[in-house]
XYZ file of C-alpha atoms in Angstrom:
510
model
C 10.291 25.713 -14.734
C 8.197 23.049 -13.389
C 8.147 22.059 -9.502
C 10.521 19.120 -10.383
C 12.977 21.506 -11.917
C 12.903 23.514 -8.598
C 13.213 20.725 -6.482
C 16.599 20.029 -8.467
C 17.711 23.716 -8.785
C 16.726 23.383 -4.531
C 18.869 20.191 -4.565
C 22.149 21.974 -6.172
C 22.281 24.442 -3.712
C 22.409 21.013 -0.893
C 24.947 19.883 -2.486
C 27.863 20.716 0.133
C 25.552 20.187 3.366
C 27.075 17.910 5.977
C 23.635 16.016 7.673
C 25.735 15.596 11.289
C 25.704 19.437 11.310
C 21.896 20.400 10.555
C 20.805 18.845 13.772
C 21.770 21.185 16.681
C 19.640 22.926 14.282
C 16.674 24.299 16.827
C 14.133 26.036 14.340
C 14.822 23.363 11.627
C 14.309 20.331 14.549
C 10.752 22.332 15.047
C 10.000 22.322 10.905
C 11.196 18.973 10.140
C 9.545 16.650 12.995
C 5.625 16.248 12.481
C 1.949 14.354 14.235
C -0.872 13.897 12.891
C -3.795 11.044 13.642
C -1.927 9.514 16.198
C 1.694 9.414 14.001
C 4.312 10.908 14.287
C 7.101 11.585 11.858
C 10.574 13.401 12.064
C 12.556 14.024 8.571
C 15.511 16.007 10.531
C 17.527 13.354 8.536
C 17.727 14.542 5.541
C 20.676 16.034 3.368
C 18.344 19.916 3.705
C 18.735 22.384 5.396
C 15.949 25.074 6.298
C 16.360 27.462 3.426
C 15.765 24.308 2.062
C 13.607 23.196 2.988
C 11.793 26.517 2.716
C 12.610 26.754 -0.764
C 10.517 23.130 -1.220
C 7.670 25.004 0.722
C 7.597 27.242 -2.020
C 7.264 25.669 -5.031
C 4.721 23.328 -3.323
C 2.825 26.712 -2.711
C 3.295 27.254 -6.688
C 0.786 23.562 -6.507
C -2.418 25.017 -5.156
C -2.011 20.982 -2.926
C -4.987 22.343 -1.193
C -7.727 22.631 -3.640
C -6.443 19.787 -6.017
C -7.445 17.524 -2.594
C -10.509 19.193 -2.711
C -10.414 18.313 -6.393
C -9.784 15.070 -5.775
C -12.278 14.492 -2.017
C -15.169 16.045 -3.608
C -15.057 13.223 -6.318
C -13.716 15.254 -9.423
C -12.338 13.877 -12.808
C -8.798 13.589 -11.453
C -8.345 10.509 -13.516
C -7.519 12.403 -16.950
C -6.647 9.000 -19.113
C -10.276 7.049 -17.967
C -12.438 10.144 -17.111
C -12.970 8.787 -13.524
C -12.651 10.803 -10.162
C -10.695 8.597 -7.332
C -12.995 7.412 -5.146
C -10.785 5.945 -2.592
C -11.041 8.997 -0.005
C -15.256 8.799 -0.115
C -15.364 4.822 1.154
C -13.965 5.540 4.440
C -16.503 9.294 4.238
C -19.259 9.024 1.719
C -20.623 12.366 3.321
C -17.798 14.243 0.866
C -19.870 13.524 -2.393
C -22.762 15.439 -0.360
C -26.486 14.892 -2.110
C -24.192 13.257 -5.453
C -25.571 9.384 -6.322
C -21.880 8.016 -5.649
C -22.070 9.058 -2.023
C -25.495 6.950 -1.707
C -24.248 4.098 -3.481
C -20.844 4.014 -1.614
C -23.377 4.609 1.912
C -25.774 1.862 0.302
C -23.056 -0.886 -0.553
C -21.401 -0.109 3.657
C -24.719 -1.286 4.905
C -24.370 -4.586 2.922
C -20.891 -5.137 4.357
C -22.073 -4.553 7.241
C -25.190 -6.846 7.643
C -23.324 -9.375 6.022
C -20.014 -9.277 8.734
C -22.316 -9.439 11.124
C -23.941 -12.698 9.731
C -20.786 -14.321 9.222
C -20.591 -14.343 12.825
C -23.266 -16.322 13.515
C -23.101 -20.407 13.831
C -25.086 -20.990 11.179
C -24.069 -18.856 8.348
C -23.021 -21.518 6.085
C -26.235 -23.426 5.066
C -26.619 -23.434 9.107
C -22.641 -24.529 9.734
C -20.373 -21.506 11.153
C -17.062 -19.873 9.776
C -14.441 -21.169 10.725
C -12.057 -20.420 6.884
C -12.233 -17.439 4.931
C -10.549 -17.403 1.867
C -10.004 -14.333 -0.148
C -9.437 -14.849 -3.902
C -7.940 -11.877 -5.048
C -4.725 -10.846 -7.333
C -3.305 -6.525 -7.020
C -5.744 -4.362 -5.071
C -7.408 -6.635 -4.303
C -5.695 -8.622 -1.485
C -1.906 -6.907 -0.898
C -4.457 -4.068 0.221
C -6.637 -6.431 2.177
C -3.852 -9.514 2.982
C -1.614 -6.691 4.745
C -3.679 -4.824 6.611
C -5.378 -8.393 7.515
C -1.679 -9.607 9.153
C -0.396 -6.320 10.536
C -4.221 -6.667 13.218
C -4.227 -10.275 13.476
C -4.379 -9.747 17.281
C -7.782 -8.420 16.633
C -8.668 -10.874 14.418
C -12.965 -12.747 15.172
C -11.820 -15.307 17.458
C -12.627 -18.790 15.599
C -12.292 -17.553 12.277
C -8.768 -18.168 10.035
C -8.692 -15.802 7.122
C -5.910 -16.947 4.312
C -5.751 -14.559 1.112
C -4.804 -16.613 -2.564
C -3.221 -14.662 -5.527
C -1.285 -17.021 -7.271
C -2.250 -18.571 -10.071
C 0.561 -22.026 -8.898
C -1.817 -24.160 -7.369
C 0.510 -23.979 -4.463
C -1.605 -20.908 -3.489
C -4.815 -22.321 -2.979
C -4.090 -25.474 -1.546
C -1.713 -24.266 1.026
C -5.001 -21.873 1.933
C -7.205 -24.728 2.257
C -5.195 -26.928 3.877
C -6.969 -28.472 7.234
C -10.228 -26.587 5.976
C -13.717 -28.054 5.925
C -15.773 -27.864 3.265
C -18.983 -27.528 5.180
C -17.066 -23.863 7.832
C -15.064 -22.326 4.770
C -16.291 -19.106 2.669
C -14.763 -18.102 -0.686
C -14.698 -14.533 -1.676
C -14.151 -13.443 -5.074
C -12.775 -10.087 -5.103
C -12.360 -8.742 -8.759
C -12.717 -5.681 -10.202
C -13.805 -6.469 -13.879
C -14.894 -10.224 -12.694
C -12.139 -10.877 -16.117
C -8.968 -10.907 -14.288
C -7.209 -13.825 -15.685
C -5.429 -15.063 -12.235
C -8.600 -14.517 -9.870
C -10.998 -16.523 -12.007
C -9.184 -19.416 -12.158
C -8.452 -19.746 -8.942
C -12.332 -19.305 -7.572
C -12.816 -21.871 -9.993
C -10.286 -23.970 -8.564
C -11.727 -23.136 -4.686
C -15.735 -23.852 -6.427
C -14.204 -27.018 -7.725
C -12.967 -28.441 -4.095
C -16.569 -27.404 -2.325
C -18.131 -29.397 -5.433
C -16.260 -31.754 -4.820
C -17.164 -32.436 -0.736
C -20.434 -31.050 -0.775
C -22.447 -30.965 -4.228
C -23.732 -28.029 -6.513
C -25.700 -27.124 -3.926
C -22.575 -26.013 -1.274
C -21.246 -24.120 -3.698
C -24.091 -20.781 -3.634
C -24.339 -20.223 0.463
C -19.983 -20.690 0.317
C -19.144 -18.315 -2.176
C -19.361 -14.030 -2.592
C -18.013 -11.464 -4.040
C -16.783 -8.109 -4.251
C -16.309 -6.041 -7.616
C -17.651 -3.279 -10.007
C -19.376 -5.364 -11.926
C -22.124 -6.823 -10.776
C -23.061 -8.829 -14.063
C -20.307 -11.106 -14.633
C -20.719 -11.792 -11.425
C -23.688 -13.493 -11.095
C -22.684 -14.819 -14.935
C -19.805 -16.707 -12.607
C -23.294 -18.743 -10.333
C -23.132 -15.837 -7.675
C -26.087 -15.418 -5.732
C -27.599 -11.468 -5.643
C -27.323 -11.416 -1.759
C -23.673 -12.610 -2.028
C -22.684 -9.984 -4.768
C -21.149 -6.031 -2.804
C -21.085 -3.600 -5.824
C -18.230 -1.009 -6.108
C -17.708 2.009 -8.166
C -14.933 2.019 -11.355
C -14.003 4.785 -9.592
C -11.740 2.734 -7.148
C -8.608 1.731 -7.689
C -7.269 -1.345 -7.404
C -4.658 -0.093 -5.236
C -7.444 1.719 -3.324
C -10.262 -0.397 -2.443
C -9.447 -1.520 0.437
C -11.247 0.540 1.729
C -14.388 -0.232 -0.022
C -16.601 -3.204 -0.738
C -13.757 -5.666 -2.045
C -11.966 -4.937 1.531
C -14.805 -7.738 2.545
C -12.270 -9.853 4.120
C -10.922 -7.682 6.396
C -15.024 -6.227 7.711
C -15.578 -9.865 7.967
C -11.975 -11.470 9.132
C -11.819 -9.063 11.709
C -15.099 -7.925 12.306
C -17.591 -5.179 11.815
C -16.172 -2.979 14.698
C -12.548 -3.214 13.806
C -13.105 -2.264 10.421
C -14.543 1.051 11.399
C -11.474 1.581 13.512
C -9.430 1.339 10.676
C -11.704 3.564 8.453
C -11.115 6.159 11.153
C -8.354 6.052 11.535
C -7.755 7.522 8.326
C -10.829 9.116 7.957
C -8.757 11.509 10.607
C -5.337 11.401 7.959
C -7.467 12.558 5.357
C -9.330 15.391 8.040
C -5.254 16.465 8.575
C -4.308 16.390 5.048
C -7.218 18.839 3.823
C -6.983 21.371 6.745
C -3.618 21.333 7.859
C -1.252 23.839 6.976
C 1.313 23.698 4.302
C 4.103 23.938 6.510
C 2.720 21.276 9.172
C 0.982 18.849 6.204
C 2.737 15.462 7.632
C 1.560 14.005 3.846
C 2.829 16.820 1.967
C 6.639 16.750 4.222
C 6.869 13.133 3.228
C 6.034 13.331 -0.627
C 8.723 16.809 -0.635
C 10.630 14.928 1.113
C 10.738 11.918 -1.527
C 10.610 14.235 -4.481
C 13.706 16.414 -3.145
C 15.652 12.659 -3.317
C 14.212 11.264 -5.627
C 14.401 13.914 -7.913
C 16.497 16.741 -6.622
C 19.338 14.458 -5.687
C 18.135 11.684 -7.775
C 17.845 8.707 -5.840
C 16.422 5.800 -7.564
C 15.196 3.727 -4.674
C 13.356 4.107 -1.045
C 13.977 1.609 1.263
C 11.213 1.289 4.044
C 12.370 -0.683 6.870
C 8.915 -1.666 8.956
C 10.441 -3.169 12.875
C 7.285 -5.252 13.370
C 6.422 -8.759 12.379
C 3.157 -8.207 11.969
C 4.232 -4.579 9.097
C 6.511 -7.091 7.406
C 4.035 -7.068 3.873
C 4.195 -2.720 3.964
C 7.035 -2.593 1.715
C 5.017 -4.494 -0.650
C 1.929 -2.324 -0.484
C 4.081 0.293 -0.249
C 6.228 -1.113 -4.241
C 2.463 -1.234 -5.694
C 1.016 1.964 -4.133
C 3.711 4.258 -5.097
C 4.990 2.166 -8.398
C 2.065 1.723 -9.643
C 1.009 5.253 -9.331
C 4.114 7.496 -9.955
C 5.857 4.574 -12.540
C 5.185 6.624 -15.680
C 6.795 8.324 -18.709
C 4.354 10.558 -20.102
C 2.580 13.741 -17.525
C -1.133 13.852 -17.730
C -0.950 15.264 -21.255
C 0.886 12.337 -22.882
C 3.444 14.669 -23.620
C 7.509 13.831 -21.681
C 8.153 14.508 -17.918
C 9.461 17.780 -17.344
C 12.666 16.326 -16.306
C 12.720 12.637 -17.297
C 11.661 11.638 -13.181
C 9.037 9.625 -11.783
C 8.470 7.739 -8.330
C 11.377 5.538 -6.657
C 11.687 2.149 -6.638
C 10.016 0.925 -3.312
C 12.341 -2.194 -1.935
C 12.533 -3.419 1.774
C 10.842 -6.017 4.221
C 11.629 -6.240 8.369
C 13.274 -3.894 9.717
C 15.984 -6.761 12.083
C 16.239 -9.242 9.228
C 17.456 -6.355 7.074
C 19.497 -5.879 9.636
C 21.799 -8.598 8.636
C 21.646 -8.541 4.859
C 20.641 -4.883 3.163
C 21.761 -3.155 5.761
C 25.846 -3.649 4.313
C 24.696 -2.190 1.206
C 22.715 0.917 2.778
C 25.857 1.278 4.695
C 28.436 1.260 2.557
C 27.308 0.856 -0.682
C 28.265 3.349 -3.270
C 24.489 4.069 -4.226
C 22.809 6.202 -1.764
C 19.045 4.561 -0.731
C 17.207 6.762 1.868
C 15.251 4.987 4.448
C 11.637 4.615 6.083
C 12.508 3.621 8.945
C 8.672 2.711 10.626
C 8.724 2.032 14.779
C 6.265 0.920 17.267
C 5.928 2.507 21.160
C 4.460 0.162 22.761
C 4.984 1.873 25.390
C 3.767 0.258 27.891
C 5.611 -3.192 27.447
C 8.703 -4.480 29.476
C 9.642 -6.927 26.987
C 13.387 -7.052 26.206
C 13.229 -8.839 23.048
C 10.878 -5.325 22.066
C 13.713 -2.534 23.554
C 16.187 -4.597 22.099
C 13.925 -4.158 18.460
C 13.191 -0.463 18.973
C 16.844 0.334 20.173
C 18.405 -1.073 16.675
C 15.794 1.410 14.387
C 17.481 3.949 17.151
C 20.320 3.080 16.155
C 20.561 1.777 12.027
C 19.156 6.322 11.777
C 22.187 7.303 13.967
C 24.980 4.885 11.751
C 23.315 6.058 9.070
C 23.803 9.291 9.680
C 27.318 9.933 11.173
C 28.948 6.881 9.974
C 32.372 5.928 11.582
C 35.838 6.288 11.524
C 38.111 3.854 10.248
C 41.214 2.620 12.880
C 44.130 0.712 12.511
C 44.638 -1.683 9.772
C 41.081 -1.827 8.023
C 40.688 1.007 8.843
C 39.740 1.408 4.614
C 37.021 -1.574 5.364
C 35.904 -0.703 8.780
C 35.234 3.190 7.229
C 31.227 4.262 7.202
C 30.549 7.624 5.347
C 27.522 8.152 6.944
C 25.524 11.736 5.586
C 22.598 9.062 4.510
C 18.694 10.234 4.705
C 16.225 8.541 6.409
C 12.958 9.128 7.473
C 11.331 7.621 11.344
C 7.675 7.158 11.586
C 6.647 6.290 15.100
C 3.072 4.655 15.818
C 1.923 4.223 19.755
C 1.205 1.147 19.270
C -0.467 -1.477 16.165
C -4.391 -0.140 16.081
C -6.561 0.141 13.736
C -6.805 3.704 13.655
C -2.831 4.314 13.220
C -2.589 2.212 10.461
C -5.565 3.606 8.426
C -3.717 6.848 9.279
C -0.069 5.618 7.937
C -1.696 4.006 5.202
C -3.848 6.974 4.311
C -1.105 9.561 4.338
C 0.777 7.333 2.163
C -2.528 7.931 -0.654
C -2.099 11.026 0.079
C 1.498 11.512 -0.373
C 1.022 9.728 -4.019
C -1.300 12.169 -4.673
C 0.945 14.941 -3.884
C 3.879 13.604 -5.522
C 2.352 13.142 -8.642
C 1.895 16.744 -8.677
C 5.231 17.920 -8.534
C 5.656 14.741 -12.121
C 2.766 16.490 -13.259
C 1.340 12.754 -14.083
C -2.409 10.422 -13.816
C -1.063 8.662 -10.649
C -4.323 6.799 -10.781
C -3.669 5.345 -14.274
C -1.981 1.375 -14.985
C -1.574 0.781 -18.555
C 0.901 -1.123 -18.407
C 0.160 -3.750 -16.446
C -2.695 -4.534 -19.348
C 0.122 -5.127 -21.687
C 1.409 -7.882 -19.453
C -2.314 -9.261 -19.063
C -3.501 -8.752 -22.740
C -0.078 -10.205 -24.232
C -0.667 -13.999 -21.374
C -4.197 -13.508 -23.047
C -2.882 -14.176 -26.331
C -1.046 -16.405 -26.053
C -3.435 -18.714 -24.530
C -5.151 -18.804 -26.959
C -2.417 -19.870 -28.856
C -2.289 -16.269 -30.918
C 1.367 -15.754 -31.712
C 1.850 -13.683 -34.047
C 3.613 -10.748 -33.611
C 5.514 -12.440 -30.969
C 9.198 -12.831 -31.328
C 11.672 -16.149 -31.445
C 12.586 -15.799 -27.821
C 9.239 -15.940 -26.639
C 7.687 -18.471 -29.238
C 10.998 -20.850 -27.620
C 10.181 -20.268 -24.703
C 6.608 -20.875 -24.893
C 6.957 -24.110 -26.661
C 9.685 -25.204 -23.588
C 6.992 -24.418 -21.280
C 4.207 -26.967 -23.164
C 1.999 -24.027 -24.085
C 1.986 -24.856 -27.247
């Protein structure tokens, strides 16, 4: 029996469980609440009794999760299809790799980005001018991670420096990022692992033209920097060696914000804030590596998510963040989880045991979702578990904050208990309840808490992949569309079907 098959069998034993009846079980209460690295996680609102939870832990024991985490942290090959390690934990703690050359390279890269972050703070950084606008050009992990973290920690940004992000090929995206900017005080960051990504290079060329138009060719070099795993290609693009910041192939795009690919964070927020972000992630790394299985927060969340997806067959999960600063959390998790767990084959190339992979992830700001999709969550025919993300902010007395958090608490209770319909509209007003949710609480939205939250989800995905038996570190599906787009742009339509040919004509691409 595979771990995933075992989870499905456990779910079968829970079919008649009534969630509301489980909430007075003190032993279950203790088992399904977790605290680590400044985060609190409540998993009590799940369709799972204590015996079921213990059975899930038993399945997890067979995966030897501690040994697999140790392999990840030691920089061993965990990405089998590409024969690479996954070095994102080492980006925030190079000591994990011991005396290995990769660890020394990461330390050297951090020293280089740190020196540049300090330089950005000087009034003569840009050929005698200060930095007032940073424009980060990237896509995928080179955009989503840094963009989300910057938005989340905007209250900590460097005074007088505005950081904006560009990923879309629509010219309006770059136009908006440069709106109101002075070329003399603008720093362009080009973030691309391969330095061949079409969207990134096209936008970088457009940004270069914008600088040249205003300052001439001599204005380009002081105002461009890059982070890449292919420094040679960055040099071919015309960037100065001192402004090229390397990171290794073993850092996947969706995990890369901890590396030089997070340059916009280190320079836009400042070195101290970035260090605090790293410290929070390291605290979660320490927890996942040392906490007993039954008290391990990332493992617990992974077990619940696998239980709901593979066990109960629920195809999606909603992430409802009750914070405007965390508006992009769902988008960030979409890439992290769906690019990692959206696979149809196992790590050996065979079919997945139960034809399950990770769920579709969606969501947004909780207070906004309440006035739109929560109708579907409460009364729709399909159940989607909800992750509530709360910020306690105990020190604040603003009535809006109190109302915001009251709404979060109320929605979790409503999903659990529902409502009995009354009167002539009883059938319409009745809400069944019994729908699963999990709640994360951060005391404040600090760099440390955010770093811990992101590292938790990285480790959660790693554990889920062990259950499904797949490789979470490759993304071959992403590459196919890119390859076909290049063929269309080159005029090579061999092998394309009629609708594709018609569309290229309609769009003026032929």
